[in-house]
Structures are given as structure tokens and as C-alpha cells.
Amino acid sequence: MSALAAYGLSVVPVARRELKRWRRAAASVPDTALRRMALDTLAAERMNAEAATVFATLAPWRQRFAAVRALCAMQVLVDYVDTLSEQLAEHPLQASLTLHAAICDALADQPPSDGTAYYAGFGVGDDGGYLAELMRACARELRRLPSFARVRPVAQLAAARCAAGQSYTHAARSGDRAPFAAWARTLDRGDGLAWWEVAAGASSSVAVHALIAAAADRSTTDRDARLVDAAYYPPIGALTVLFDSLIDRDEDRMTGNHNYMAYYESDEVVAERLAAITRQAQAAVRPLRRRRRNEAIVAGVAGFYLGASDRVEGVALVRERVAPMLGGVVRPIMAVMRARRHLRDRARRADPVGPSAASARR
């Protein structure tokens, strides 16, 4: 079965059921502001969670449903803490680091049963156990995966990297990028990558997702886990975050959020760099098991973003450079994503009191 067929038939229906479950949980959050953020994030970032579950196509059939549930819970968690971190805090970096620690703790055998401490610094109310349940649900499904004990040490490093990257990125919103740049320069440099491109790779959650999928295969070894992490960090992670920044550039200019496109001299340079990193990503997955499925995921990452409207600044030029590198598989992905965004935007125009514009991306 092709990766696209496996995804559509065996993954998407489970992912959508899980998202309905998390919408019900979010609707039960007692605090009005947190409930709104949780629901808005699920509505605006639904495609993120569905996209993350594509990694379940790497899992053996018997473990696939548990992998989907773990991946979905992890991505809903990542998106939720990301949204909350955009709120003002007295000490934004420390508050964000504390909140993002939930990503790491979701990989623990027994995450905390009370999530209140993660909100320290944001002055919010009662979430009714929503954050703690996201962590517990992820951990519960991970315990079902036969190789997670071997994969966990590498996955925890990837999660800590992601948590730090997200936190320093949000703290840079204030205009002081010095702490972000100082942290980024402590990272291992990827071959031929600028420091901010390595930081983008670190900030992505895709290495965690890929490692969750690897844990579903009982033959995965410690070495396999390290190879997966090396493939997804930094090149594939960098692609996801840089593409995301490209699509969000106009919105981030209005909101003042940090955006990686600001480090490039021109859209021409952006297109050149994204093409070069795509080549690195393609080379990085060659040593991995299920090489073709991993190659399809690289194409899927690109197609997810390249299906954006040509009205988005810089997209047409990047698509012209990157799409031909990925073969025929990327075109149906771009077409599907373009159609889904069109339908979502139509629904948003018809329901102006739906998810806030600040939360709605891509």
C-alpha cells in the first residue's frame, strides 16, 4: 500500500476521531480564556495534528492505531502550549520554558496528574485537567509501543530541544533576539546550515513524531533511534519551521511574532535555501528503514505548505524551486492542501465569530 493510501485509509479516520475527543475535552475546560484558547487552537491547527499522524504510516499495522493516538495527543499538546506561550507573561522566557516542559513530560512513563504548575507565570485559571490529560493520553499510548523504552532517551532529548526552541522563539517576540541567538549558537551545527536554520530544526516537533513511529516497530534498536533523530534534526525539522514561517510571515508582521524569514536578504535567497535544505532532507532519510515512506514524508512536509495560495508572499517562487525536486507525489498533496485551505477560508468567512484571526494560520 502506498504511503498516501495508507494514510488516507488507516490513519486519517482515527486521527479525526481523536480530534473530536480533544474538542470535547477542550469544551469542558472551566476557565473561559483557556477554554477559548484550547478550542481556537484545535480549530485553527487541526491540519497540523492530521499532518503529524502521517508518521503512523511508518508503524507496523498492529501498532498503527496506538501510534496515531500518541501522535495526535502530542501534536495537540504542542499546538496548545505554543498558543498559550504567545500570551503576555511577566517573565516570558521562564514562563514558556516551564509550560513547554509538558512536551518532555508527556514522554515519561507516568506524567504528573496535575498540570497546574506548568501554567506558572501566565496568570491563568483552571484548565480542568486538560493539559494533564493530554500528557497522560500520550504516555498511555506510548507504553503500548514495543520499542519505546529503547527510543525514549533519544525522544526525550528531541522533546527538550523542541521545548527550548519554542520557548526562546516566543521570548524573541519582545524584540530582544540576543537570548534566542545565544541559545541557537549552542546547538550542534548542521552541514552548511546557518545558525537560525539549525534553531528552526531544533524548534520543530517532527523528530519526536518520527521517534514515536520508530517505537512502534519492535525491531527498532538504539542505533536506529539515533539515525532517525539525525535525519529529522536539523534538516527536516528546519524545513517544517521555515516553511511555516514563510506562510505566516504577513501575520507575524502584524502580531510582532518572531519569524525566521527576517534573517534572509530576499525571497530569492529564501527559495535557494529551502531548495538546498530539501536536498539535505532527502539525503538524510536514505539510511533509514522504510526509506521510501520517509521520502514520502519529506514530500508531504513540502506539499503541506506549498499548497498555500500564490497570494502568500514568496510561495510561488519557493514552489517553483522545490516542487520539481520531490517528484510527482507532491502535486496531489499540494492540490489537496489548496482545496482544504479554500474550504476552511470559506467556512471562516461564513462564521466570523469562529476561531480568532490571531489563531488562524495558513
Short mmCIF file of C-alpha atoms in Angstrom, two decimals:
data_model
loop_
_atom_site.label_atom_id
_atom_site.label_comp_id
_atom_site.label_asym_id
_atom_site.label_seq_id
_atom_site.Cartn_x
_atom_site.Cartn_y
_atom_site.Cartn_z
CA MET A 1 0.00 0.00 0.00
CA SER A 2 1.39 3.44 -0.91
CA ALA A 3 2.08 5.93 1.86
CA LEU A 4 -0.72 8.19 0.65
CA ALA A 5 -3.25 5.34 0.55
CA ALA A 6 -2.15 4.02 3.95
CA TYR A 7 -2.53 7.49 5.40
CA GLY A 8 -5.99 8.10 3.94
CA LEU A 9 -7.42 4.68 4.77
CA SER A 10 -5.86 3.68 8.08
CA VAL A 11 -4.70 6.91 9.73
CA VAL A 12 -6.97 9.85 8.92
CA PRO A 13 -10.22 8.28 10.27
CA VAL A 14 -8.54 7.52 13.62
CA ALA A 15 -6.94 10.96 13.78
CA ARG A 16 -10.30 12.66 13.20
CA ARG A 17 -11.93 10.62 15.96
CA GLU A 18 -9.12 11.65 18.29
CA LEU A 19 -9.54 15.31 17.37
CA LYS A 20 -13.26 15.10 18.17
CA ARG A 21 -12.31 13.65 21.53
CA TRP A 22 -9.95 16.54 22.25
CA ARG A 23 -12.56 19.09 21.17
CA ARG A 24 -14.94 17.62 23.74
CA ALA A 25 -12.22 17.81 26.38
CA ALA A 26 -11.38 21.42 25.43
CA ALA A 27 -15.05 22.42 25.61
CA SER A 28 -15.08 21.24 29.24
CA VAL A 29 -12.20 23.49 30.37
CA PRO A 30 -13.66 25.62 33.21
CA ASP A 31 -11.60 28.78 32.67
CA THR A 32 -13.15 30.87 29.88
CA ALA A 33 -9.86 32.18 28.45
CA LEU A 34 -8.17 28.76 28.47
CA ARG A 35 -11.26 27.10 27.01
CA ARG A 36 -11.29 29.63 24.17
CA MET A 37 -7.57 29.14 23.51
CA ALA A 38 -7.91 25.35 23.52
CA LEU A 39 -10.89 25.38 21.15
CA ASP A 40 -9.44 28.06 18.86
CA THR A 41 -6.17 26.17 18.63
CA LEU A 42 -7.89 22.90 17.75
CA ALA A 43 -9.95 24.66 15.07
CA ALA A 44 -7.06 26.66 13.58
CA GLU A 45 -4.39 23.96 13.83
CA ARG A 46 -6.45 20.87 13.02
CA MET A 47 -4.40 20.26 9.88
CA ASN A 48 -1.22 20.25 11.99
CA ALA A 49 -2.49 17.32 14.05
CA GLU A 50 -3.68 15.42 10.99
CA ALA A 51 -0.34 16.06 9.30
CA ALA A 52 1.60 14.83 12.36
CA THR A 53 -0.21 11.49 12.25
CA VAL A 54 1.27 10.77 8.81
CA PHE A 55 4.21 9.36 10.78
CA ALA A 56 1.94 6.47 11.78
CA THR A 57 2.33 5.16 8.22
CA LEU A 58 5.84 4.15 9.33
CA ALA A 59 4.38 1.95 12.09
CA PRO A 60 3.54 -1.74 11.61
CA TRP A 61 -0.17 -2.35 11.16
CA ARG A 62 -0.74 -3.84 14.63
CA GLN A 63 0.72 -0.79 16.34
CA ARG A 64 -0.62 1.83 13.96
CA PHE A 65 -3.71 2.90 15.91
CA ALA A 66 -1.76 3.37 19.15
CA ALA A 67 0.82 5.39 17.19
CA VAL A 68 -1.93 7.62 15.72
CA ARG A 69 -3.38 8.30 19.17
CA ALA A 70 0.04 9.11 20.64
CA LEU A 71 0.98 11.36 17.71
CA CYS A 72 -2.33 13.20 17.80
CA ALA A 73 -2.16 13.83 21.55
CA MET A 74 1.44 15.04 21.24
CA GLN A 75 0.65 17.48 18.42
CA VAL A 76 -2.48 18.84 20.14
CA LEU A 77 -0.29 19.37 23.22
CA VAL A 78 2.45 21.11 21.21
CA ASP A 79 -0.05 23.42 19.49
CA TYR A 80 -1.84 24.23 22.76
CA VAL A 81 1.29 25.25 24.68
CA ASP A 82 2.51 27.13 21.59
CA THR A 83 -0.70 29.21 21.55
CA LEU A 84 -0.57 29.86 25.28
CA SER A 85 3.09 30.93 25.05
CA GLU A 86 2.05 33.76 22.73
CA GLN A 87 0.20 35.37 25.65
CA LEU A 88 1.97 38.03 27.65
CA ALA A 89 3.85 36.95 30.76
CA GLU A 90 5.93 38.95 33.23
CA HIS A 91 8.96 36.72 32.57
CA PRO A 92 8.20 35.28 29.12
CA LEU A 93 11.22 33.01 28.69
CA GLN A 94 10.94 31.32 32.07
CA ALA A 95 7.15 31.04 31.79
CA SER A 96 7.45 29.48 28.34
CA LEU A 97 10.19 27.04 29.41
CA THR A 98 8.03 25.90 32.33
CA LEU A 99 4.98 25.43 30.12
CA HIS A 100 6.85 23.64 27.34
CA ALA A 101 8.26 21.14 29.85
CA ALA A 102 4.89 19.42 29.39
CA ILE A 103 6.12 18.20 25.99
CA CYS A 104 9.00 16.37 27.67
CA ASP A 105 6.85 15.04 30.50
CA ALA A 106 4.37 13.53 28.02
CA LEU A 107 7.14 11.04 27.22
CA ALA A 108 7.52 9.97 30.85
CA ASP A 109 6.16 6.64 32.00
CA GLN A 110 3.85 8.39 34.46
CA PRO A 111 3.34 12.12 33.75
CA PRO A 112 2.12 14.37 36.58
CA SER A 113 -1.60 14.02 37.32
CA ASP A 114 -1.96 17.77 37.92
CA GLY A 115 -0.91 20.23 35.20
CA THR A 116 -1.33 23.41 37.25
CA ALA A 117 2.41 24.01 37.77
CA TYR A 118 3.06 24.26 34.03
CA TYR A 119 0.97 27.44 33.85
CA ALA A 120 3.15 29.34 36.35
CA GLY A 121 3.87 32.81 35.01
CA PHE A 122 0.78 33.14 32.81
CA GLY A 123 -1.80 34.01 35.49
CA VAL A 124 -4.49 31.75 34.03
CA GLY A 125 -7.27 29.84 35.72
CA ASP A 126 -8.38 26.21 35.97
CA ASP A 127 -7.99 24.04 32.86
CA GLY A 128 -10.00 21.19 34.38
CA GLY A 129 -7.11 18.76 33.85
CA TYR A 130 -6.93 19.33 30.08
CA LEU A 131 -3.13 19.66 29.87
CA ALA A 132 -2.52 16.76 32.26
CA GLU A 133 -4.88 14.54 30.26
CA LEU A 134 -3.05 15.35 27.01
CA MET A 135 0.21 14.26 28.65
CA ARG A 136 -1.32 11.13 30.18
CA ALA A 137 -3.01 10.11 26.93
CA CYS A 138 0.26 10.38 25.05
CA ALA A 139 2.16 8.42 27.70
CA ARG A 140 -0.56 5.76 27.84
CA GLU A 141 -0.31 5.06 24.12
CA LEU A 142 3.49 5.18 24.16
CA ARG A 143 3.52 2.39 26.75
CA ARG A 144 1.78 0.20 24.16
CA LEU A 145 4.60 0.63 21.64
CA PRO A 146 7.08 -2.28 21.88
CA SER A 147 10.32 -0.31 21.43
CA PHE A 148 9.53 2.89 23.28
CA ALA A 149 11.81 2.00 26.21
CA ARG A 150 14.74 1.94 23.76
CA VAL A 151 13.63 5.04 21.91
CA ARG A 152 12.69 7.14 24.96
CA PRO A 153 16.18 8.57 25.78
CA VAL A 154 16.58 9.96 22.26
CA ALA A 155 12.95 11.11 22.13
CA GLN A 156 13.39 12.97 25.42
CA LEU A 157 16.41 14.82 24.00
CA ALA A 158 14.39 15.74 20.90
CA ALA A 159 11.47 16.93 23.04
CA ALA A 160 13.76 19.03 25.24
CA ARG A 161 15.30 20.57 22.12
CA CYS A 162 11.85 21.39 20.75
CA ALA A 163 10.66 22.83 24.08
CA ALA A 164 13.70 25.10 24.36
CA GLY A 165 13.43 26.18 20.74
CA GLN A 166 9.76 27.10 21.05
CA SER A 167 10.41 28.96 24.30
CA TYR A 168 13.34 31.03 23.05
CA THR A 169 11.46 31.78 19.83
CA HIS A 170 8.46 33.13 21.71
CA ALA A 171 10.68 35.16 24.04
CA ALA A 172 12.23 36.81 20.96
CA ARG A 173 8.82 38.32 20.22
CA SER A 174 9.68 41.20 22.56
CA GLY A 175 12.27 42.35 20.02
CA ASP A 176 15.29 41.23 22.05
CA ARG A 177 16.70 38.38 19.97
CA ALA A 178 20.00 38.14 21.86
CA PRO A 179 18.94 35.25 24.19
CA PHE A 180 17.49 33.36 21.21
CA ALA A 181 20.67 33.83 19.15
CA ALA A 182 22.87 32.85 22.12
CA TRP A 183 20.87 29.65 22.67
CA ALA A 184 20.89 28.83 18.94
CA ARG A 185 24.66 29.09 18.77
CA THR A 186 25.00 26.41 21.46
CA LEU A 187 23.39 23.84 19.14
CA ASP A 188 25.33 21.39 17.01
CA ARG A 189 25.62 22.95 13.58
CA GLY A 190 24.18 21.09 10.63
CA ASP A 191 26.31 20.83 7.50
CA GLY A 192 26.01 24.08 5.57
CA LEU A 193 23.15 25.45 7.71
CA ALA A 194 23.03 28.95 9.15
CA TRP A 195 22.63 29.19 12.92
CA TRP A 196 18.97 30.23 12.63
CA GLU A 197 18.27 27.28 10.32
CA VAL A 198 19.67 24.90 12.95
CA ALA A 199 17.50 26.68 15.54
CA ALA A 200 14.48 26.19 13.30
CA GLY A 201 15.26 22.48 13.14
CA ALA A 202 15.55 22.28 16.91
CA SER A 203 12.22 24.06 17.40
CA SER A 204 10.28 21.51 15.35
CA SER A 205 8.46 18.54 16.87
CA VAL A 206 8.92 16.28 13.83
CA ALA A 207 11.88 14.38 15.31
CA VAL A 208 9.68 13.46 18.29
CA HIS A 209 6.94 12.27 15.92
CA ALA A 210 9.39 10.21 13.86
CA LEU A 211 10.76 8.60 17.02
CA ILE A 212 7.26 7.73 18.24
CA ALA A 213 6.71 5.95 14.92
CA ALA A 214 10.04 4.14 15.28
CA ALA A 215 8.99 2.96 18.75
CA ALA A 216 6.05 1.12 17.17
CA ASP A 217 8.45 -1.31 15.45
CA ARG A 218 9.69 -3.97 17.86
CA SER A 219 12.91 -4.39 15.85
CA THR A 220 13.99 -0.74 16.37
CA THR A 221 17.39 -0.52 18.06
CA ASP A 222 19.17 2.28 19.95
CA ARG A 223 21.19 2.93 16.79
CA ASP A 224 18.02 3.17 14.70
CA ALA A 225 16.65 5.80 17.09
CA ARG A 226 19.82 7.88 16.78
CA LEU A 227 19.70 7.62 12.98
CA VAL A 228 16.08 8.79 12.95
CA ASP A 229 16.88 11.76 15.16
CA ALA A 230 19.89 12.68 12.99
CA ALA A 231 17.73 12.59 9.86
CA TYR A 232 14.93 14.75 11.25
CA TYR A 233 17.16 17.17 13.17
CA PRO A 234 18.12 19.52 11.77
CA PRO A 235 17.17 19.25 8.07
CA ILE A 236 13.57 18.02 8.08
CA GLY A 237 12.70 19.95 11.22
CA ALA A 238 14.20 23.06 9.68
CA LEU A 239 12.06 22.61 6.58
CA THR A 240 8.83 22.43 8.59
CA VAL A 241 9.58 25.55 10.64
CA LEU A 242 10.97 27.60 7.75
CA PHE A 243 8.02 26.72 5.50
CA ASP A 244 5.70 27.63 8.38
CA SER A 245 7.45 30.99 8.79
CA LEU A 246 7.13 31.65 5.07
CA ILE A 247 3.37 31.08 5.19
CA ASP A 248 2.91 33.05 8.43
CA ARG A 249 5.17 35.98 7.51
CA ASP A 250 2.46 38.57 6.87
CA GLU A 251 0.52 37.61 10.00
CA ASP A 252 3.67 37.68 12.13
CA ARG A 253 4.49 41.18 10.89
CA MET A 254 1.13 42.33 12.23
CA THR A 255 1.35 40.50 15.55
CA GLY A 256 5.06 41.09 16.18
CA ASN A 257 5.81 37.37 16.45
CA HIS A 258 9.31 36.14 15.68
CA ASN A 259 9.63 34.95 12.08
CA TYR A 260 12.64 33.20 10.53
CA MET A 261 12.15 34.89 7.15
CA ALA A 262 13.56 38.08 8.71
CA TYR A 263 17.05 36.54 8.64
CA TYR A 264 17.11 36.27 4.83
CA GLU A 265 18.06 39.06 2.46
CA SER A 266 15.37 38.37 -0.13
CA ASP A 267 12.75 35.88 -1.31
CA GLU A 268 15.27 34.68 -3.89
CA VAL A 269 17.62 33.68 -1.05
CA VAL A 270 14.71 32.04 0.79
CA ALA A 271 13.93 29.91 -2.27
CA GLU A 272 17.59 28.94 -2.70
CA ARG A 273 17.96 27.94 0.94
CA LEU A 274 14.72 25.95 1.10
CA ALA A 275 15.76 24.07 -2.04
CA ALA A 276 19.18 23.33 -0.51
CA ILE A 277 17.66 22.13 2.78
CA THR A 278 15.18 19.96 0.85
CA ARG A 279 18.18 18.25 -0.81
CA GLN A 280 19.72 17.69 2.62
CA ALA A 281 16.45 16.26 3.94
CA GLN A 282 16.20 13.83 1.03
CA ALA A 283 19.76 12.64 1.63
CA ALA A 284 19.21 12.37 5.39
CA VAL A 285 16.44 9.75 5.13
CA ARG A 286 18.35 7.41 2.81
CA PRO A 287 19.99 5.39 5.64
CA LEU A 288 16.66 4.89 7.45
CA ARG A 289 14.43 1.85 7.48
CA ARG A 290 11.34 2.33 5.33
CA ARG A 291 13.28 4.76 3.23
CA ARG A 292 10.50 5.28 0.69
CA ARG A 293 7.94 6.08 3.36
CA ASN A 294 10.33 8.60 4.90
CA GLU A 295 10.94 10.14 1.47
CA ALA A 296 7.17 10.42 1.06
CA ILE A 297 7.01 12.23 4.41
CA VAL A 298 9.59 14.77 3.20
CA ALA A 299 7.44 15.34 0.11
CA GLY A 300 4.38 15.60 2.36
CA VAL A 301 6.02 18.25 4.54
CA ALA A 302 6.73 20.35 1.46
CA GLY A 303 3.33 19.73 -0.12
CA PHE A 304 1.56 20.69 3.12
CA TYR A 305 2.94 24.22 2.81
CA LEU A 306 3.46 24.61 -0.94
CA GLY A 307 -0.28 24.15 -1.40
CA ALA A 308 -0.74 27.66 0.04
CA SER A 309 -2.18 30.39 -2.14
CA ASP A 310 0.08 32.30 -4.53
CA ARG A 311 -1.17 35.41 -2.75
CA VAL A 312 1.14 34.48 0.14
CA GLU A 313 4.39 36.37 -0.39
CA GLY A 314 7.23 34.19 -1.67
CA VAL A 315 5.29 30.93 -2.00
CA ALA A 316 5.20 30.81 -5.81
CA LEU A 317 8.96 31.28 -6.08
CA VAL A 318 9.69 28.60 -3.47
CA ARG A 319 7.24 26.20 -5.10
CA GLU A 320 8.97 26.73 -8.46
CA ARG A 321 12.32 25.73 -6.92
CA VAL A 322 11.28 22.96 -4.54
CA ALA A 323 8.34 21.09 -6.09
CA PRO A 324 10.30 19.64 -9.07
CA MET A 325 12.79 18.10 -6.63
CA LEU A 326 10.09 15.99 -4.99
CA GLY A 327 8.64 14.12 -7.95
CA GLY A 328 5.02 13.53 -8.87
CA VAL A 329 3.87 12.63 -5.35
CA VAL A 330 3.98 16.24 -4.16
CA ARG A 331 1.44 17.54 -6.68
CA PRO A 332 -1.64 15.70 -5.37
CA ILE A 333 -0.63 16.69 -1.83
CA MET A 334 -0.44 20.37 -2.85
CA ALA A 335 -3.81 20.10 -4.61
CA VAL A 336 -5.48 18.56 -1.56
CA MET A 337 -3.99 21.15 0.80
CA ARG A 338 -5.01 24.00 -1.51
CA ALA A 339 -8.59 22.69 -1.62
CA ARG A 340 -8.74 22.21 2.16
CA ARG A 341 -7.47 25.72 2.83
CA HIS A 342 -10.00 27.12 0.39
CA LEU A 343 -12.85 25.30 2.14
CA ARG A 344 -11.57 26.36 5.56
CA ASP A 345 -11.32 30.01 4.49
CA ARG A 346 -14.85 29.91 3.07
CA ALA A 347 -16.16 28.50 6.35
CA ARG A 348 -14.26 31.15 8.27
CA ARG A 349 -15.80 33.94 6.19
CA ALA A 350 -19.24 32.44 6.75
CA ASP A 351 -18.64 32.27 10.52
CA PRO A 352 -16.91 35.50 11.55
CA VAL A 353 -17.38 34.69 15.25
CA GLY A 354 -15.43 31.44 14.92
CA PRO A 355 -11.76 30.99 15.82
CA SER A 356 -9.96 34.27 16.27
CA ALA A 357 -7.94 35.60 13.38
CA ALA A 358 -4.88 35.68 15.57
CA SER A 359 -5.08 31.91 15.99
CA ALA A 360 -5.96 31.11 12.41
CA ARG A 361 -2.88 30.26 10.35
CA ARG A 362 -2.18 29.25 6.79
#
